[in-house]
Amino acid sequence: MALLAQLSDAHLIELDASEREASDWLRLAFLSSYRPSRAESRARKLARAFARAREAGADHVVFTGDLTEDAAPAQFALFAQLVGESGFTREQVTIIPGNHDAYRGRDAYARAAAGTLAAVARTSHEVFELDNVRVVPLDSTLDQHYVRAAGRIGVAQREHLRDVTQPTLVLQHHPPLAHVRGPLAWFQELVDVAEVQRAVAATQQLYVMHGHVHRDRDLFPLGATRPRVFSPRAVVETDASVRFYEVDERGVRPLGERQD
Ligand SMILES: [Fe+2]
C-alpha cells in the first residue's frame, strides 16, 4: 500500500512584484481580489503543506493545479523552489496545471513545466504506476481570458477514461462532475463535463482527484457505491489543506476526517 498526499490551489504570488507592468497588475489585482492573503503567507502555507505530507510519510504527492495566481515565471520559480526544499524527490511529486497557470497562455505554462518545474516534479503527463494503481495526469486548461475559469479534457485525453482494466487514478484540475448550475457553468466548468461525467460513472475502477472548487469533498458518481472523486481545500486558504489516501490494487481510499 502507498500513502498518497493531495495538495491543490496554492495561487502563489511572486515575493517581489514591483517589476510588473500595468496590465499585469490589473490581472493580478482582479484574480487576487477575493483572496486577500499576501505573497509571503501563501508561500509559507505551501511549504507547510509539503512539510505535513513529509511528516505523515507520504510516498507520493500530487498537486492538482493552480500553482500560481497568474502564471508569472517568478511564481512558477517560487513554486519549484518550495517543492525542491520539501525533501521529496522529483519522482515523488506530480504536478498538473490549473486554469490560473494558463492565464499567460498554455505555451507559457508548458515552458515552465519543461523548465523550472521539471527539475523538481513529474510534469510530463506520462502515465505511471503507484502500488498497482495507474496514475494518469491530465491537462484540463484552455487558452482563455482571465475572467473565465473553464476547462476541457478533450477527445484524446478522454480515451484514458475508457476501457479501464485496473484501478486508475486520474488527476485533473477541474471537477469531472457538473458542479455549477445555469449560465455560470460557462465560466467555471469543463466544456465537456457531460462526456467526462458519463465516462467516470461507467467505470467502477476509475478514481479522480481534482482541485478548482477549493473544498474538501468526496463525491459519488451516478450509481457508485463508494466515493471515487476527491478534492481538498485550497492551500492558499488554510493550513489544513492536505488530504491523504491509501492506494493499492483495491483502489483509492481517502483517510481521516474531512474539513467541511
Ligand atoms: Fe484555484
XYZ file of C-alpha atoms and ligand atoms in Angstrom:
261
model
C 0.000 0.000 0.000
C 1.194 3.518 -0.817
C 0.317 6.669 1.099
C -0.635 9.439 -1.290
C -0.968 13.120 -0.333
C -3.047 15.563 -2.375
C -2.419 19.330 -2.365
C -4.088 21.883 -4.602
C -4.589 25.539 -5.417
C -1.634 27.379 -3.875
C -2.174 30.505 -6.050
C 1.371 31.699 -5.370
C 2.333 35.331 -5.944
C 5.980 36.279 -6.518
C 7.596 37.809 -3.419
C 8.709 40.901 -5.353
C 6.053 42.076 -7.808
C 7.482 45.594 -8.238
C 8.667 44.963 -11.823
C 5.179 44.244 -13.145
C 3.698 46.231 -15.987
C 0.307 47.938 -15.619
C -1.686 45.232 -17.448
C -0.007 42.579 -15.290
C -1.050 44.476 -12.171
C -4.626 44.654 -13.350
C -4.808 40.885 -13.903
C -3.223 40.146 -10.533
C -5.493 42.625 -8.730
C -8.589 41.074 -10.343
C -7.599 37.485 -9.596
C -6.494 38.182 -6.022
C -9.409 40.437 -5.141
C -11.267 37.740 -3.213
C -8.114 36.173 -1.726
C -6.534 38.804 0.461
C -3.573 36.754 1.727
C -0.130 38.124 0.965
C 2.637 36.573 -1.108
C 4.719 35.568 1.940
C 1.816 33.874 3.656
C 0.867 31.925 0.508
C 4.432 30.642 0.150
C 4.507 29.715 3.826
C 1.262 27.754 3.515
C 2.594 25.752 0.584
C 5.838 24.978 2.452
C 3.790 23.850 5.464
C 1.526 21.654 3.355
C 4.539 19.852 1.882
C 6.074 19.550 5.356
C 2.873 17.956 6.625
C 2.941 15.438 3.789
C 6.571 14.612 4.644
C 5.847 14.206 8.349
C 2.999 11.821 7.549
C 5.401 9.696 5.493
C 3.656 10.190 2.135
C 5.149 8.078 -0.650
C 3.898 10.445 -3.316
C 2.390 13.942 -3.547
C 0.024 15.103 -6.281
C -0.624 18.808 -6.811
C -3.855 19.311 -8.740
C -3.407 22.736 -10.311
C -3.410 26.479 -9.732
C 0.195 26.538 -8.604
C 0.182 30.266 -9.351
C -2.171 33.227 -9.270
C -1.476 34.470 -12.797
C 1.253 32.271 -14.256
C 4.201 34.673 -13.889
C 7.560 32.910 -14.426
C 8.664 34.106 -10.966
C 5.593 32.415 -9.427
C 6.491 29.080 -11.075
C 10.095 29.540 -9.926
C 8.921 30.117 -6.339
C 6.731 27.010 -6.528
C 9.681 24.974 -7.838
C 11.924 26.312 -5.094
C 9.467 25.290 -2.365
C 8.999 21.805 -3.839
C 12.789 21.486 -4.111
C 13.135 22.339 -0.425
C 10.376 19.924 0.637
C 12.570 16.836 0.900
C 10.573 14.892 -1.703
C 12.432 13.608 -4.747
C 11.401 14.561 -8.268
C 9.863 11.103 -8.788
C 7.655 11.555 -5.709
C 5.836 14.703 -6.842
C 3.354 15.059 -9.718
C 2.088 18.446 -10.874
C -0.749 19.270 -13.265
C -1.808 22.796 -14.279
C -4.976 24.700 -13.371
C -6.733 27.498 -15.210
C -4.702 30.145 -13.348
C -1.467 28.558 -14.626
C -2.619 29.164 -18.212
C -3.611 32.835 -17.894
C -0.493 33.831 -19.862
C -1.207 31.110 -22.399
C -0.845 27.356 -22.293
C 2.528 27.702 -24.007
C 3.797 29.801 -21.116
C 2.830 27.013 -18.723
C 4.426 24.415 -20.992
C 7.706 26.345 -20.837
C 7.638 26.449 -17.022
C 6.664 22.770 -16.881
C 9.622 21.819 -19.087
C 11.993 24.139 -17.203
C 11.986 25.133 -13.536
C 9.198 22.721 -12.537
C 10.559 19.668 -14.380
C 13.651 19.745 -12.174
C 11.597 19.032 -9.041
C 8.469 17.140 -10.163
C 6.810 14.996 -12.819
C 5.146 17.453 -15.171
C 5.000 15.472 -18.417
C 1.509 13.917 -18.195
C 3.075 10.496 -18.589
C 1.129 7.622 -17.066
C 2.915 5.858 -14.195
C 2.176 3.185 -11.567
C 1.824 3.706 -7.837
C 1.363 0.426 -5.960
C -0.641 -1.282 -8.748
C -2.719 1.825 -9.486
C -2.241 3.552 -12.845
C -1.886 7.294 -12.328
C -2.972 9.404 -15.306
C -2.154 13.141 -15.088
C -4.360 15.181 -17.443
C -4.290 18.816 -18.532
C -7.719 20.494 -18.432
C -6.541 24.026 -19.220
C -7.776 26.266 -22.038
C -6.407 29.394 -23.633
C -8.913 31.939 -22.308
C -9.230 35.398 -20.749
C -8.644 35.544 -17.009
C -12.272 36.371 -16.242
C -13.135 32.824 -17.315
C -12.102 29.704 -15.395
C -13.411 26.937 -17.631
C -11.590 23.824 -18.790
C -11.623 20.995 -21.295
C -10.426 17.396 -21.160
C -10.904 16.839 -24.897
C -11.387 13.759 -27.048
C -7.808 12.468 -26.922
C -7.444 12.654 -23.142
C -10.936 11.211 -22.607
C -9.610 7.962 -24.129
C -7.874 7.395 -20.775
C -11.312 7.107 -19.161
C -12.384 4.202 -21.400
C -11.516 0.512 -21.340
C -10.023 0.735 -17.852
C -8.917 -2.729 -16.716
C -7.090 -1.942 -13.458
C -7.582 0.674 -10.723
C -6.790 4.011 -12.334
C -6.387 7.416 -10.719
C -6.958 10.408 -12.972
C -5.552 13.788 -11.933
C -7.241 16.868 -13.398
C -7.794 20.383 -12.147
C -11.480 20.774 -12.995
C -14.121 18.550 -11.361
C -15.239 15.623 -13.560
C -18.839 16.010 -12.364
C -21.040 19.052 -13.066
C -20.781 21.439 -10.117
C -22.229 24.754 -11.331
C -25.787 25.361 -12.489
C -27.077 27.747 -15.118
C -25.107 30.271 -17.156
C -22.274 30.408 -14.617
C -21.226 26.944 -15.791
C -19.702 28.585 -18.890
C -17.268 30.416 -16.601
C -16.313 27.555 -14.296
C -16.950 24.128 -15.717
C -15.331 21.681 -18.143
C -16.880 22.365 -21.530
C -17.093 18.584 -21.995
C -18.247 17.798 -18.465
C -21.215 15.737 -19.717
C -18.930 13.311 -21.591
C -16.428 13.137 -18.732
C -19.163 12.582 -16.157
C -20.642 9.714 -18.194
C -17.263 8.035 -18.561
C -16.430 8.337 -14.843
C -19.826 6.936 -13.849
C -19.444 3.999 -16.253
C -16.066 2.836 -14.960
C -16.025 1.460 -11.422
C -12.214 1.207 -11.261
C -11.738 4.862 -12.098
C -10.886 7.425 -9.398
C -10.411 11.173 -9.917
C -8.561 13.746 -7.820
C -9.195 17.366 -8.735
C -8.848 20.933 -7.426
C -10.614 24.137 -8.548
C -13.511 24.082 -6.057
C -11.279 24.777 -3.015
C -13.446 22.390 -0.990
C -12.776 19.133 0.803
C -15.234 16.737 -0.834
C -15.799 13.073 -1.629
C -18.257 12.573 -4.477
C -20.145 9.510 -5.679
C -20.545 9.339 -9.459
C -24.000 8.173 -10.526
C -24.524 4.576 -9.385
C -21.279 4.371 -7.375
C -21.277 2.524 -4.045
C -18.184 4.290 -2.736
C -16.675 7.746 -3.281
C -14.442 7.919 -6.336
C -13.980 11.683 -6.851
C -11.928 13.658 -4.344
C -10.837 17.256 -3.765
C -9.038 19.085 -0.922
C -9.317 22.579 0.457
C -7.046 25.143 -1.182
C -3.504 25.585 0.118
C -3.964 29.361 -0.306
C -6.892 29.396 2.113
C -5.952 27.191 5.020
C -3.184 25.473 6.910
C -5.258 22.269 6.900
C -5.283 21.636 3.186
C -3.514 18.283 2.756
C -5.571 15.155 2.138
C -4.218 11.623 2.442
C -5.261 8.429 0.661
C -4.375 4.747 0.736
C -3.572 3.444 -2.729
C -3.248 -0.229 -3.697
C -4.621 -2.915 -6.040
C -8.067 -2.464 -4.454
C -8.213 1.205 -5.456
C -8.012 4.607 -3.732
C -9.421 5.258 -0.259
C -9.437 8.653 1.497
C -8.149 8.741 5.072
C -9.207 10.836 8.046
C -11.959 13.318 8.709
C -12.966 15.830 6.052
C -12.797 19.518 6.890
C -16.120 20.746 5.531
Fe -7.955 27.663 -7.576
